[in-house]
Tab-separated table of C-alpha atoms and ligand atoms in Angstrom:
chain	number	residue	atom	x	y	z
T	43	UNK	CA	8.193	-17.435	12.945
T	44	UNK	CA	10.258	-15.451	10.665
T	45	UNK	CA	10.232	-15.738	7.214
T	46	UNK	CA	12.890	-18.623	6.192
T	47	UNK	CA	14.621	-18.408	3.144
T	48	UNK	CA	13.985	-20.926	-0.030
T	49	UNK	CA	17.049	-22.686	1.106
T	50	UNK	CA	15.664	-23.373	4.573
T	51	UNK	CA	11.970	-24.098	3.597
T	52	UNK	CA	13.312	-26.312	0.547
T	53	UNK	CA	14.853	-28.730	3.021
T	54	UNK	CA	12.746	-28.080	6.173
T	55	UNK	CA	9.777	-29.162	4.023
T	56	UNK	CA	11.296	-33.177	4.169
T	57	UNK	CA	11.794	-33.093	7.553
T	58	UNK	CA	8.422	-31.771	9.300
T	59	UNK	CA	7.516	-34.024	12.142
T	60	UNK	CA	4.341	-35.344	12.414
T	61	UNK	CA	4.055	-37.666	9.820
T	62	UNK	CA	5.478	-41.126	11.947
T	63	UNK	CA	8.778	-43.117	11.452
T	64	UNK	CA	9.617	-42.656	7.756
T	65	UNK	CA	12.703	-42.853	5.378
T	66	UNK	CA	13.787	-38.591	4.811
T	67	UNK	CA	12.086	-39.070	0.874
T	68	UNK	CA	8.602	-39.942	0.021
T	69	UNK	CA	8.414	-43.256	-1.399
T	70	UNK	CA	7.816	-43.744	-5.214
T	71	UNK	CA	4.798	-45.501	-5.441
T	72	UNK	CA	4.176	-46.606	-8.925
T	73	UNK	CA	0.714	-47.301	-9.051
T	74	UNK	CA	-2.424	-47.337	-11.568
T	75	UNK	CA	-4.680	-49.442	-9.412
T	76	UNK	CA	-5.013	-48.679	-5.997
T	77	UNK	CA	-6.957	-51.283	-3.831
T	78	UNK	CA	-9.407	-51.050	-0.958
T	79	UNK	CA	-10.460	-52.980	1.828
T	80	UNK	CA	-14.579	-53.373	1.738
T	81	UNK	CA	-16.527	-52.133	-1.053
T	82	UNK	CA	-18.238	-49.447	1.101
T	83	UNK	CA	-14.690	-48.024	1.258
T	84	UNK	CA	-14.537	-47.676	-2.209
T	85	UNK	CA	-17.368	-44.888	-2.514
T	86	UNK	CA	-15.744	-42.538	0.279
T	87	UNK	CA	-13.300	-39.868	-0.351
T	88	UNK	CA	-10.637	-39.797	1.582
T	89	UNK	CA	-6.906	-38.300	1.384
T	90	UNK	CA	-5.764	-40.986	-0.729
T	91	UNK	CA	-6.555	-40.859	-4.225
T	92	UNK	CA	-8.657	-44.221	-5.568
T	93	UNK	CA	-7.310	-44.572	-9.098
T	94	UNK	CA	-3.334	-43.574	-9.743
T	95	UNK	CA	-4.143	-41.016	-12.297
T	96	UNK	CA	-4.090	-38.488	-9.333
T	97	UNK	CA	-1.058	-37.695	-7.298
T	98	UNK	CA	0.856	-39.925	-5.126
T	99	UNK	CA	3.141	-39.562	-3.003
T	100	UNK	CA	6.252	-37.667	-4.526
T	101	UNK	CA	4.076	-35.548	-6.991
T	102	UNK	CA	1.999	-34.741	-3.955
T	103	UNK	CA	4.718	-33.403	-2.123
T	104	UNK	CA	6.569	-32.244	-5.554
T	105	UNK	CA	3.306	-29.695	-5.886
T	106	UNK	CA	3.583	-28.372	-2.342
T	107	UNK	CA	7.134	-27.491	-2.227
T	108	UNK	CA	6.606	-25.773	-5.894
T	109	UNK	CA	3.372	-23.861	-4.748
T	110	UNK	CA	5.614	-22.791	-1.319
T	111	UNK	CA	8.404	-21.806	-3.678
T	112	UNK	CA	6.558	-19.960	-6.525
T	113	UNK	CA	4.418	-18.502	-3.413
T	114	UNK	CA	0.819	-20.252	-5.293
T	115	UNK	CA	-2.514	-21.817	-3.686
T	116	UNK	CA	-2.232	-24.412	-6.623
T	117	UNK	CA	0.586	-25.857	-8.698
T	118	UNK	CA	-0.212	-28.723	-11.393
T	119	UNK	CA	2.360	-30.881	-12.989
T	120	UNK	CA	2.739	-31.816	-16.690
T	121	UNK	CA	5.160	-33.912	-18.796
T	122	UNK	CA	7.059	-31.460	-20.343
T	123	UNK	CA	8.221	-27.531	-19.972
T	124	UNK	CA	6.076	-27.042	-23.151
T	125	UNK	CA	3.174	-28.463	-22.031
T	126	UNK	CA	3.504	-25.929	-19.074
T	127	UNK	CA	2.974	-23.367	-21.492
T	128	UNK	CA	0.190	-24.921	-23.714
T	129	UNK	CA	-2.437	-25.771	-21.091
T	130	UNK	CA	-2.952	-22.675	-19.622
T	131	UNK	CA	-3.264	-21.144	-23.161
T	132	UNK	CA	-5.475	-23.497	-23.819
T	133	UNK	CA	-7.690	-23.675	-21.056
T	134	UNK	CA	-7.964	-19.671	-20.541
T	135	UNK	CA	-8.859	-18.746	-24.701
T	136	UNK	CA	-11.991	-19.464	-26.822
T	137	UNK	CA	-12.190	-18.971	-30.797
T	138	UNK	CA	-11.979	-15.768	-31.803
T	139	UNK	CA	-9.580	-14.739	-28.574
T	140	UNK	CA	-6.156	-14.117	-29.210
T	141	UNK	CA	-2.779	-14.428	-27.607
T	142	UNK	CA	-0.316	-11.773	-27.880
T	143	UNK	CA	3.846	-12.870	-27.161
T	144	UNK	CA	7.338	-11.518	-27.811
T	145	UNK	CA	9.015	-12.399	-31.359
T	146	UNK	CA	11.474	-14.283	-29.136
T	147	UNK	CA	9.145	-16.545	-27.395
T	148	UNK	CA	10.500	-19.923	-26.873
T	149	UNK	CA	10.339	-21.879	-31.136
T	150	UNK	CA	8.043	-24.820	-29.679
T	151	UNK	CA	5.494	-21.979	-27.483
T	152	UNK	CA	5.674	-20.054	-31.208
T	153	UNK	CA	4.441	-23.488	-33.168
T	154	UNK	CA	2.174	-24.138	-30.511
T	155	UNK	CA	0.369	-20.955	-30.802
T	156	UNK	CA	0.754	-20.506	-34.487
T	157	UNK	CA	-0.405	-24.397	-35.641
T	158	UNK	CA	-2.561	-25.670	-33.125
T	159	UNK	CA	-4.086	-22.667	-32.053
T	160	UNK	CA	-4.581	-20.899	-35.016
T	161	UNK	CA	-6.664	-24.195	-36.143
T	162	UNK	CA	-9.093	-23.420	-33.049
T	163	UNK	CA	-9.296	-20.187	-33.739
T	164	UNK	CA	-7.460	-18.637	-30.979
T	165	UNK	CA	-4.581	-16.326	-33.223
T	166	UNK	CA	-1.317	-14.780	-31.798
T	167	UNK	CA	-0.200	-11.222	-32.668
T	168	UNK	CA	3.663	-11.047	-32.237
T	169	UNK	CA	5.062	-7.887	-30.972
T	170	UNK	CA	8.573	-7.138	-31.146
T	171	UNK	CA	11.268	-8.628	-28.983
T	172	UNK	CA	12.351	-5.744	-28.129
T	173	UNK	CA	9.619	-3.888	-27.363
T	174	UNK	CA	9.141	-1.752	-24.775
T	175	UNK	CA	6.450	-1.324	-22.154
T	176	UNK	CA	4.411	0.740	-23.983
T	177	UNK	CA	4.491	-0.707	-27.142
T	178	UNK	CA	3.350	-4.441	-26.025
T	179	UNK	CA	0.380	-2.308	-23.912
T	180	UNK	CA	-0.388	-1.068	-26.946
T	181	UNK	CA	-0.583	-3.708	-29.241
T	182	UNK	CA	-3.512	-4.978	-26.828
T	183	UNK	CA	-6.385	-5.251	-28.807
T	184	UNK	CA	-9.972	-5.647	-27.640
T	185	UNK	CA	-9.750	-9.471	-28.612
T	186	UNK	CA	-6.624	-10.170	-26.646
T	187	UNK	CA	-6.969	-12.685	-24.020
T	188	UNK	CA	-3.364	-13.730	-23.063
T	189	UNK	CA	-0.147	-12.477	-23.053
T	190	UNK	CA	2.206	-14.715	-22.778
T	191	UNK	CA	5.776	-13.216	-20.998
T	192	UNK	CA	8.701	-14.778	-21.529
T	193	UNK	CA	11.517	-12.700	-19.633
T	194	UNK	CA	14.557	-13.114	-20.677
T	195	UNK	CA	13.027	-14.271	-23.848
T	196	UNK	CA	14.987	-17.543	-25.248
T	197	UNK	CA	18.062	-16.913	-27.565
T	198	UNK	CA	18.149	-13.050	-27.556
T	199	UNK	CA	17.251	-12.609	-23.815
T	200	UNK	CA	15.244	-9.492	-23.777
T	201	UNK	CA	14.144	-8.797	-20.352
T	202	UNK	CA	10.811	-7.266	-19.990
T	203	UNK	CA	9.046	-4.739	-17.039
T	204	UNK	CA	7.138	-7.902	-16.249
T	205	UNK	CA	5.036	-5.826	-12.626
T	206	UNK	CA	4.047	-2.705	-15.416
T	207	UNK	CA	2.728	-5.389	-17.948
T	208	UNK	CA	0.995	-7.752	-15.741
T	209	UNK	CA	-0.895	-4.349	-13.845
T	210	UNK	CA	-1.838	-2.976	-17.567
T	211	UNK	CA	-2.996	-6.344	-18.327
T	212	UNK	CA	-5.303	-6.679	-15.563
T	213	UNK	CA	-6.579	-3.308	-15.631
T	214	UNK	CA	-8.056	-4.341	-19.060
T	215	UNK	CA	-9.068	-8.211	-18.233
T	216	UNK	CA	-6.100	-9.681	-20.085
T	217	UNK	CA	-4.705	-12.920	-18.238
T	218	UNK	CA	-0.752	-12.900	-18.083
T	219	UNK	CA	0.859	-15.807	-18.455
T	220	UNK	CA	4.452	-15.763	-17.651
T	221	UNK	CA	7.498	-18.508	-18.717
T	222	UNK	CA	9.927	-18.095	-16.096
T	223	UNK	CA	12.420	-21.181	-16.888
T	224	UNK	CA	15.109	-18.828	-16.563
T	225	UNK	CA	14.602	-17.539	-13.220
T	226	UNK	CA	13.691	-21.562	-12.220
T	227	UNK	CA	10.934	-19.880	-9.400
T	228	UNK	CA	13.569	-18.841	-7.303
T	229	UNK	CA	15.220	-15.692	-8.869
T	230	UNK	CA	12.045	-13.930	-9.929
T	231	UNK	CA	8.691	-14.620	-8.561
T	232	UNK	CA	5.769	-13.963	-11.257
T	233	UNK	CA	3.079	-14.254	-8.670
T	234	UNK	CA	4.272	-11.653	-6.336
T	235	UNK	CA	4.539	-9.259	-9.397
T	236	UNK	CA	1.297	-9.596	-10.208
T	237	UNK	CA	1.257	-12.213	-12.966
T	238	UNK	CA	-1.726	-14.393	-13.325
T	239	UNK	CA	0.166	-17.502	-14.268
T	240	UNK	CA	3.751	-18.690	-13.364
T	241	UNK	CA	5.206	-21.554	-15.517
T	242	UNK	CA	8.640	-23.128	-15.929
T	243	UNK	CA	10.230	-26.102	-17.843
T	244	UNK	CA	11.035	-28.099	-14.329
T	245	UNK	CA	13.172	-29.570	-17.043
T	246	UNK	CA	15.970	-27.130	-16.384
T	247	UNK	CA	16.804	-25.741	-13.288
T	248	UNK	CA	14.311	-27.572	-10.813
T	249	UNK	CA	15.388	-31.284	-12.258
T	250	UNK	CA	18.867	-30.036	-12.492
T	251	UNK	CA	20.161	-33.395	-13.918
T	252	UNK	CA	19.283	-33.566	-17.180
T	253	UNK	CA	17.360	-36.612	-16.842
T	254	UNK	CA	13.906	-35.913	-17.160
T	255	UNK	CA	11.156	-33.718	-18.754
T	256	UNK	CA	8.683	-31.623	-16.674
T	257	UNK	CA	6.808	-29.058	-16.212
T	258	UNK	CA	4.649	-26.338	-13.666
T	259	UNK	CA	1.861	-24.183	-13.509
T	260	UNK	CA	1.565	-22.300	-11.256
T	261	UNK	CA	-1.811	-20.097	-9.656
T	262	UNK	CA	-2.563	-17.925	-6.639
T	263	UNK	CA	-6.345	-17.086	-7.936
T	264	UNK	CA	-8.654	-20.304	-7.456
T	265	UNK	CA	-10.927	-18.595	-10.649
T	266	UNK	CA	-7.901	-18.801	-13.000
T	267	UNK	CA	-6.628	-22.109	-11.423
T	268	UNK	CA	-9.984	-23.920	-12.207
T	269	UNK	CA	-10.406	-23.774	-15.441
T	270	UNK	CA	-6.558	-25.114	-15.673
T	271	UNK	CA	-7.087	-27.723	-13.265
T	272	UNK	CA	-9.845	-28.913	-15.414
T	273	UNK	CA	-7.929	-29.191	-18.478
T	274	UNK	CA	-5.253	-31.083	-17.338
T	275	UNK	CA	-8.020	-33.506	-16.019
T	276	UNK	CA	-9.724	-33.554	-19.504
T	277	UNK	CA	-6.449	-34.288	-21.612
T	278	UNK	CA	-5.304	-36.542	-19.109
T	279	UNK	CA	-1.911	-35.621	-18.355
T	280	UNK	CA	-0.198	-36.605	-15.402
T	281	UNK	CA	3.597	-37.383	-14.455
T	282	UNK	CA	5.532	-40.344	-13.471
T	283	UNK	CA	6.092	-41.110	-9.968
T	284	UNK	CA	9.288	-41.451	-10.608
T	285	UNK	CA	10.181	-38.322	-12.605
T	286	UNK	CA	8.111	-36.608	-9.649
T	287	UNK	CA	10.702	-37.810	-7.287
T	288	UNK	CA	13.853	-37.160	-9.289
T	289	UNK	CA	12.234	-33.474	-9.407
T	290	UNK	CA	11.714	-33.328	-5.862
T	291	UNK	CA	15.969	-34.188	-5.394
T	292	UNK	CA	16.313	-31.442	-7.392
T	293	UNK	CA	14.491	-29.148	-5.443
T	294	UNK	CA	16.328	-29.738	-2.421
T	295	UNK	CA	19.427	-28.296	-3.756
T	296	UNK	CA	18.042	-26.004	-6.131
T	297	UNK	CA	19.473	-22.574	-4.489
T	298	UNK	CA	22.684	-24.036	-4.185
T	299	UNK	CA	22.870	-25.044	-7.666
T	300	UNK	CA	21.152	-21.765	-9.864
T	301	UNK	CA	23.493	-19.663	-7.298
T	302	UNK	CA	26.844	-21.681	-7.783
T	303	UNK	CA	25.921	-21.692	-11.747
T	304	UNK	CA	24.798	-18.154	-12.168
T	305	UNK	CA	28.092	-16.804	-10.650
T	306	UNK	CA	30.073	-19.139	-12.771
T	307	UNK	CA	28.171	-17.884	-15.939
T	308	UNK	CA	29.298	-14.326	-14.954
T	309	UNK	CA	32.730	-14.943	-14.693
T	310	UNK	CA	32.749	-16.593	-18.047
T	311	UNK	CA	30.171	-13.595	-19.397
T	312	UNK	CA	32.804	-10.525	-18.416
T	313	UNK	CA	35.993	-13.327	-20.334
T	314	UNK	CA	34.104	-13.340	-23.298
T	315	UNK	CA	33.136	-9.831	-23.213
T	316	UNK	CA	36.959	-8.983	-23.133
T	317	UNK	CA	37.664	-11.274	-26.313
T	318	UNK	CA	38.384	-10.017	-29.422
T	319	UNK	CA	36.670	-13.632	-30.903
T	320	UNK	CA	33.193	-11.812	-29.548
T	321	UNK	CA	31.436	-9.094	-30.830
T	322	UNK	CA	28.553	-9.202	-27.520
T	323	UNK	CA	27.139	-11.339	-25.094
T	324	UNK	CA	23.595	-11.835	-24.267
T	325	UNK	CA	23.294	-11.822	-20.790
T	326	UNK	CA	21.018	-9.238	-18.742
T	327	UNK	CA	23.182	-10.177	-15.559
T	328	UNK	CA	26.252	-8.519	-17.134
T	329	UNK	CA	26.884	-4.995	-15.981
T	330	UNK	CA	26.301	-2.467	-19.551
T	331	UNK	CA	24.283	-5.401	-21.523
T	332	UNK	CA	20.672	-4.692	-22.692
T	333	UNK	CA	18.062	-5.188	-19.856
T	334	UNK	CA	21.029	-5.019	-16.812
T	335	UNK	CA	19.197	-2.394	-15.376
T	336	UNK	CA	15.829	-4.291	-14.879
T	337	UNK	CA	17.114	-7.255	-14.430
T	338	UNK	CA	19.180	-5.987	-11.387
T	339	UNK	CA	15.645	-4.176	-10.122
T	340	UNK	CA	14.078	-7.212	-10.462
T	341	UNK	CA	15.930	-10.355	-9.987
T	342	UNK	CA	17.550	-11.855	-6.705
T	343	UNK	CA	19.948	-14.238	-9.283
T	344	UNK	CA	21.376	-15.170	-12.372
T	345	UNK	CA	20.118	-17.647	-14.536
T	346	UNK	CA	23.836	-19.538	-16.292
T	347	UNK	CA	22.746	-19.326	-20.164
T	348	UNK	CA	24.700	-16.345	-22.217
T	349	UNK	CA	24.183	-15.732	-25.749
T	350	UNK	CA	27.538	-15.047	-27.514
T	351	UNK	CA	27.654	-13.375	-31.008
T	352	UNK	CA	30.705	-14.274	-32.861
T	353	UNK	CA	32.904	-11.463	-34.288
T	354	UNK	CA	32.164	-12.609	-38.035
T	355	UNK	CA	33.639	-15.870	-39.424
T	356	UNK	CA	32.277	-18.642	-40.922
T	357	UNK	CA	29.759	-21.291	-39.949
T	358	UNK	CA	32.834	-23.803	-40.397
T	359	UNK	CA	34.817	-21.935	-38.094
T	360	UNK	CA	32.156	-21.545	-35.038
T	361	UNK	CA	31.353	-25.600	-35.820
T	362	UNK	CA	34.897	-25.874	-35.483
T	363	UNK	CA	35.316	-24.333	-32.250
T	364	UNK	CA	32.561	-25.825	-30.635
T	365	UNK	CA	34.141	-29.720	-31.765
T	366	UNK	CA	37.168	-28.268	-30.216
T	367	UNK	CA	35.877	-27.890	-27.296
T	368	UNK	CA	36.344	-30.897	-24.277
T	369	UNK	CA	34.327	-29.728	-21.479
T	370	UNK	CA	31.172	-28.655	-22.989
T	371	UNK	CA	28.753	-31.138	-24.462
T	372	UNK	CA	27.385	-30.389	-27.832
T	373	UNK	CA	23.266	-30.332	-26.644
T	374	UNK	CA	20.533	-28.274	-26.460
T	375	UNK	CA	18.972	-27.453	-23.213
T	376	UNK	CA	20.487	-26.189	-20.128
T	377	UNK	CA	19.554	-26.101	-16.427
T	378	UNK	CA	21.686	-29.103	-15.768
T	379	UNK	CA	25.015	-29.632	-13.594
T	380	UNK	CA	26.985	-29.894	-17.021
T	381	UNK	CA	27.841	-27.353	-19.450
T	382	UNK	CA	26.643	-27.717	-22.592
T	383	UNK	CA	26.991	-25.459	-25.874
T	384	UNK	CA	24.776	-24.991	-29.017
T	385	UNK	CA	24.494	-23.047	-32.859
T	386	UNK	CA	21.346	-20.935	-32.696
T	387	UNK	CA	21.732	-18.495	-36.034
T	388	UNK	CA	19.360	-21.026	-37.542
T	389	UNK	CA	16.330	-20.594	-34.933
T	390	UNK	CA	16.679	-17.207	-35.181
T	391	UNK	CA	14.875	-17.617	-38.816
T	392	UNK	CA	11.215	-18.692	-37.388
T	393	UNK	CA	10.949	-15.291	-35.984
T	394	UNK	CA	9.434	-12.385	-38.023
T	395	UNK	CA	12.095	-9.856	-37.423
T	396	UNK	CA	15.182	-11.774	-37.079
T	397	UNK	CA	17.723	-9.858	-35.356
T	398	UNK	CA	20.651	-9.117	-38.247
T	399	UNK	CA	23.753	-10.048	-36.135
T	400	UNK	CA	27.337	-9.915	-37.273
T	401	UNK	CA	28.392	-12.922	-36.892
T	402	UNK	CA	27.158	-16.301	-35.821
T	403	UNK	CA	24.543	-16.620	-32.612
T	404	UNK	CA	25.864	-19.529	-30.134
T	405	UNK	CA	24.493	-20.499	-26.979
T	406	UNK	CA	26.307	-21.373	-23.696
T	407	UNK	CA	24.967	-23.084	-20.432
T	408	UNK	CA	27.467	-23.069	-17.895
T	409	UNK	CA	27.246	-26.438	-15.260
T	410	UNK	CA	29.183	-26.934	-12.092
T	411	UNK	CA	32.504	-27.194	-13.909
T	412	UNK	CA	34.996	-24.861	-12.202
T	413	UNK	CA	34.941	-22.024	-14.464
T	414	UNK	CA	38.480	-21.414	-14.736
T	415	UNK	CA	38.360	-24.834	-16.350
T	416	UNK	CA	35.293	-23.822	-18.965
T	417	UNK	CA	37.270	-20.262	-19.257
T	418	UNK	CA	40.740	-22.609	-20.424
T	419	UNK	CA	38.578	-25.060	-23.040
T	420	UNK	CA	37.101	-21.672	-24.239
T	421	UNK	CA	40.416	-20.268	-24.925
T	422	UNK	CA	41.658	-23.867	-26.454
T	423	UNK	CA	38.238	-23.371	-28.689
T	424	UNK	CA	39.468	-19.981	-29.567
T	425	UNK	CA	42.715	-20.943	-30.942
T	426	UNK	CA	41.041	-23.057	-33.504
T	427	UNK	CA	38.310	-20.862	-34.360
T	428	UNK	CA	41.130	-18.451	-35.631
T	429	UNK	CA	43.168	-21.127	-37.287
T	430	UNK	CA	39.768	-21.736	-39.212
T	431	UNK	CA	39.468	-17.804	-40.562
T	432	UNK	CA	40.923	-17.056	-43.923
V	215	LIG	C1	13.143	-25.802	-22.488
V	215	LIG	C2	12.122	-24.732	-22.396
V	215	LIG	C3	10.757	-25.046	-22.386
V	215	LIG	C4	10.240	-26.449	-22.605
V	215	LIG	O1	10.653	-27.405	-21.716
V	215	LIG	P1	10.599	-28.954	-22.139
V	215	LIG	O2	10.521	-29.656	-20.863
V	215	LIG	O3	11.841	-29.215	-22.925
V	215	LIG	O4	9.351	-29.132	-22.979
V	215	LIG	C5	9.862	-24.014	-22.242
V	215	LIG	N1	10.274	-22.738	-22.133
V	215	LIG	C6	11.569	-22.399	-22.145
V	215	LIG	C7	11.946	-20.976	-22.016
V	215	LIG	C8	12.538	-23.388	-22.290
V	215	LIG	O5	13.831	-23.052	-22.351
C-alpha cells in the first residue's frame, strides 16, 4: 500500500476491521480495579492490563495513533506538556551531567531545569536564543548529556537547524531532546530528523479544545525509551481515561485544524506586518522574518502563534487594546479552536539576555474565527491603542 497521509491514517486508524461490532470510539473505561474470573487467572499476563494504573482502552489507542503520527516504536503519556519535558530529562541525566537549552526555552522547562535539577546535581548551561549552529555545537562540553531543542523557541520563536544539531549531538553521545508543541507532530517530525526524543504539550494542538492538560514522549530507539518508560512507572504518572479520549477526538481532526489555523495566522501575520501600530512580528512562517528560510526547508505547516512587538507606547495603552478587543480571549496558551491574546514583556525577564525590544512583546493565537473577523477586532483594538498614546 502506498503511503497514506496523516489525514487518512488519523481516521483510518478508528475504523480498522477486525476488532467485532463496536461503537466508531473506544470506550472510556474508568477503572482502578480490574477484576478476574478464577484466581489462577490472576497470575497470567495477558493483553489486558490487571490493575488500572496501565493503559486502557482510549490511552491505549491514544499511544498508537501518536507513535504512527510522530513515526515512534514507543509513545508514553503524562499529565501535562511540562511533564513531557521533565521525564525524559530526568530519566536520561545523573549528578554531575548537564543539560544544555536555548535562553528561550519554554519559563516552566527553564525552572524545571534550574530548581529541581540543579538540586540533583544535573546543571543547565544556557546558550543564546539566537544562536547559531555552530555556536550551540560548541558550547557542548564534555559533561553535557542533553540538549534540549525547542524550535521555534516560545515567545521569540527562534527556529533552529534541528537535523545539523541532533547529527553533532550524536556524533559525540549527547541525547537530543526536542519540544515540538509548535509543530503539534504533524508539521515537523523530530524523529525522522534524527532527534532522540520527540515531545509536545498534547495540551495545544493535539487536544485542540482547550479542555485538558497532556502530554507525549515520544522514542524510536528501545535503549533510550527504557530508561523513560521506567521513570514514568517509578513516579507513577498516568492519565485519565477520560482526558485520553478527549485527546484521541482531537487527533482525528488534527490536520484539518493546525492547517485551517496556520493559514489564518498568516493572513493576520502579513496585516500586522503592514501596520504602522507594529514595529515586527515573530513568526518564522512569514516570508523576510528571522528563521523563514529554515522553517520553509523544514516544515510542511504553520503553527497559528505570532509574536507582535508594539511600535513603542505604553503598557496602559497595549492593556488597553487588548480589553478592547471582542473576539480574542484574554489567556495564555494556544493550540485551541479560539483565539486568544496575551502580554509577554514580563516573561521575557527570566531569561539571561533579554531581548531589548522597542516596544511592548504581545502574543497572539489565532482559533477558527474567520480571520477577516480577528483582522476587523484588531483594527477596532488599534483605534484605541492610539487614542491611549500621548
Ligand atoms: C504549553 C507548553 C508546554 C507545557 O504544556 P502544559 O500542558 O501546559 O504543561 C510545554 N512546552 C511548550 C513549548 C508549551 O507551549
Amino acid at each position: 500500500m502506498t503511503s497514506q497521509s496523516d489525514r487518512t491514517r488519523l481516521i483510518a486508524a478508528a475504523t480498522r476491521r477486525g476488532r467485532g461490532r463496536r461503537p466508531v470510539n473506544p470506550p472510556i473505561e474508568r477503572g482502578s480495579t480490574l477484576l478476574n474470573d478464577s484466581a489462577a487467572l490472576m497470575r497470567e499476563p495477558g493483553p489486558v492490563p490487571v490493575y488500572g494504573i496501565e493503559d486502557l482502552g482510549a490511552a491505549s489507542a491514544l499511544r498508537a495513533a501518536l507513535s504512527d503520527l510522530e513515526g515512534a516504536s514507543w509513545t508514553g503519556l503524562v499529565p501535562s506538556g511540562l511533564a513531557a519535558v521533565t521525564v525524559p530529562i530526568t530519566a536520561l541525566t545523573r549528578p554531575g551531567d548537564e543539560v544544555l537549552t536555548t535562553d528561550a526555552v519554554y519559563g516552566p522547562s527553564r525552572r524545571f531545569l534550574t530548581r529541581h535539577m540543579t538540586a540533583r546535581g544535573v546543571s543547565t548551561r544556557f546558550h543564546e536564543a539566537g544562536a547559531s549552529t555552530e555556536a550551540v555545537i560548541a558550547a557542548l562540553t564534555d559533561r553535557t548529556r542533553v540538549l534540549l531543542i525547542e524550535s521555534p523557541a516560545s515567545l521569540t520563536f527562534e527556529i533552529q537547524d534541528v537535523a545539523a544539531l541532533a547529527a553533532a549531538c550524536r556524533a559525540r553521545g549527547v541525547l537530543t531532546v526536542m519540544d515540538n508543541t509548535w509543530a503539534a507532530g504533524l508539521a515537523f517530525r523530530p524523529l525522522a530528523h534524527g532527534v532522540d526524543v520527540s515531545v509536545q504539550a498534547v495540551t495545544k494542538y493535539v487536544a485542540g479544545h482547550s479542555d485538558l492538560l497532556m502530554g507525549s514522549i515520544a522514542v524510536t530507539d528501545p535503549v533510550v525509551g527504557r530508561p523513560i518508560a521506567e521513570t514514568l512507572e517509578d513516579l507513577g504518572w498516568r492519565v485519565s481515561p477520560d482526558d485520553a479520549w478527549l485527546a484521541l477526538r482531537g487527533l482525528r481532526t488534527l490536520p484539518l485544524r493546525y492547517g485551517e489555523q496556520g493559514r489564518s495566522a498568516l493572513q493576520v501575520a502579513e496585516w500586522l506586518q503592514a501596520r504602522p501600530e507594529v514595529l515586527d512580528v515573530l513568526y518564522p512562517p512569514l516570508p523576510g522574518s528571522v528563521g523563514h528560510d529554515l522553517w520553509r526547508r523544514d516544515y510542511d505547516g504553520a503553527a497559528s502563534i505570532l509574536g507582535v512587538v508594539l511600535n513603542g507606547g505604553s503598557l496602559t495603552a497595549a492593556d488597553a487594546l487588548l480589553d478592547s478587543l471582542t473576539l480574542f480571549g484574554l489567556g495564555f496558551s494556544w493550540g485551541g479552536f479560539e483565539s486568544l491574546i496575551t502580554h509577554e514583556t514580563s516573561q521575557l525577564a527570566h531569561r539571561l539576555n533579554p531581548p531589548t525590544l522597542a516596544g511592548p512583546l504581545i502574543r497572539l493565537h489565532i482559533g477558527l474565527e474567520d480571520p477577516d473577523d480577528l483582522i476587523a477586532d484588531l483594527e477596532r483594538g488599534f483605534a484605541t491603542w492610539r487614542a491611549e498614546q500621548v
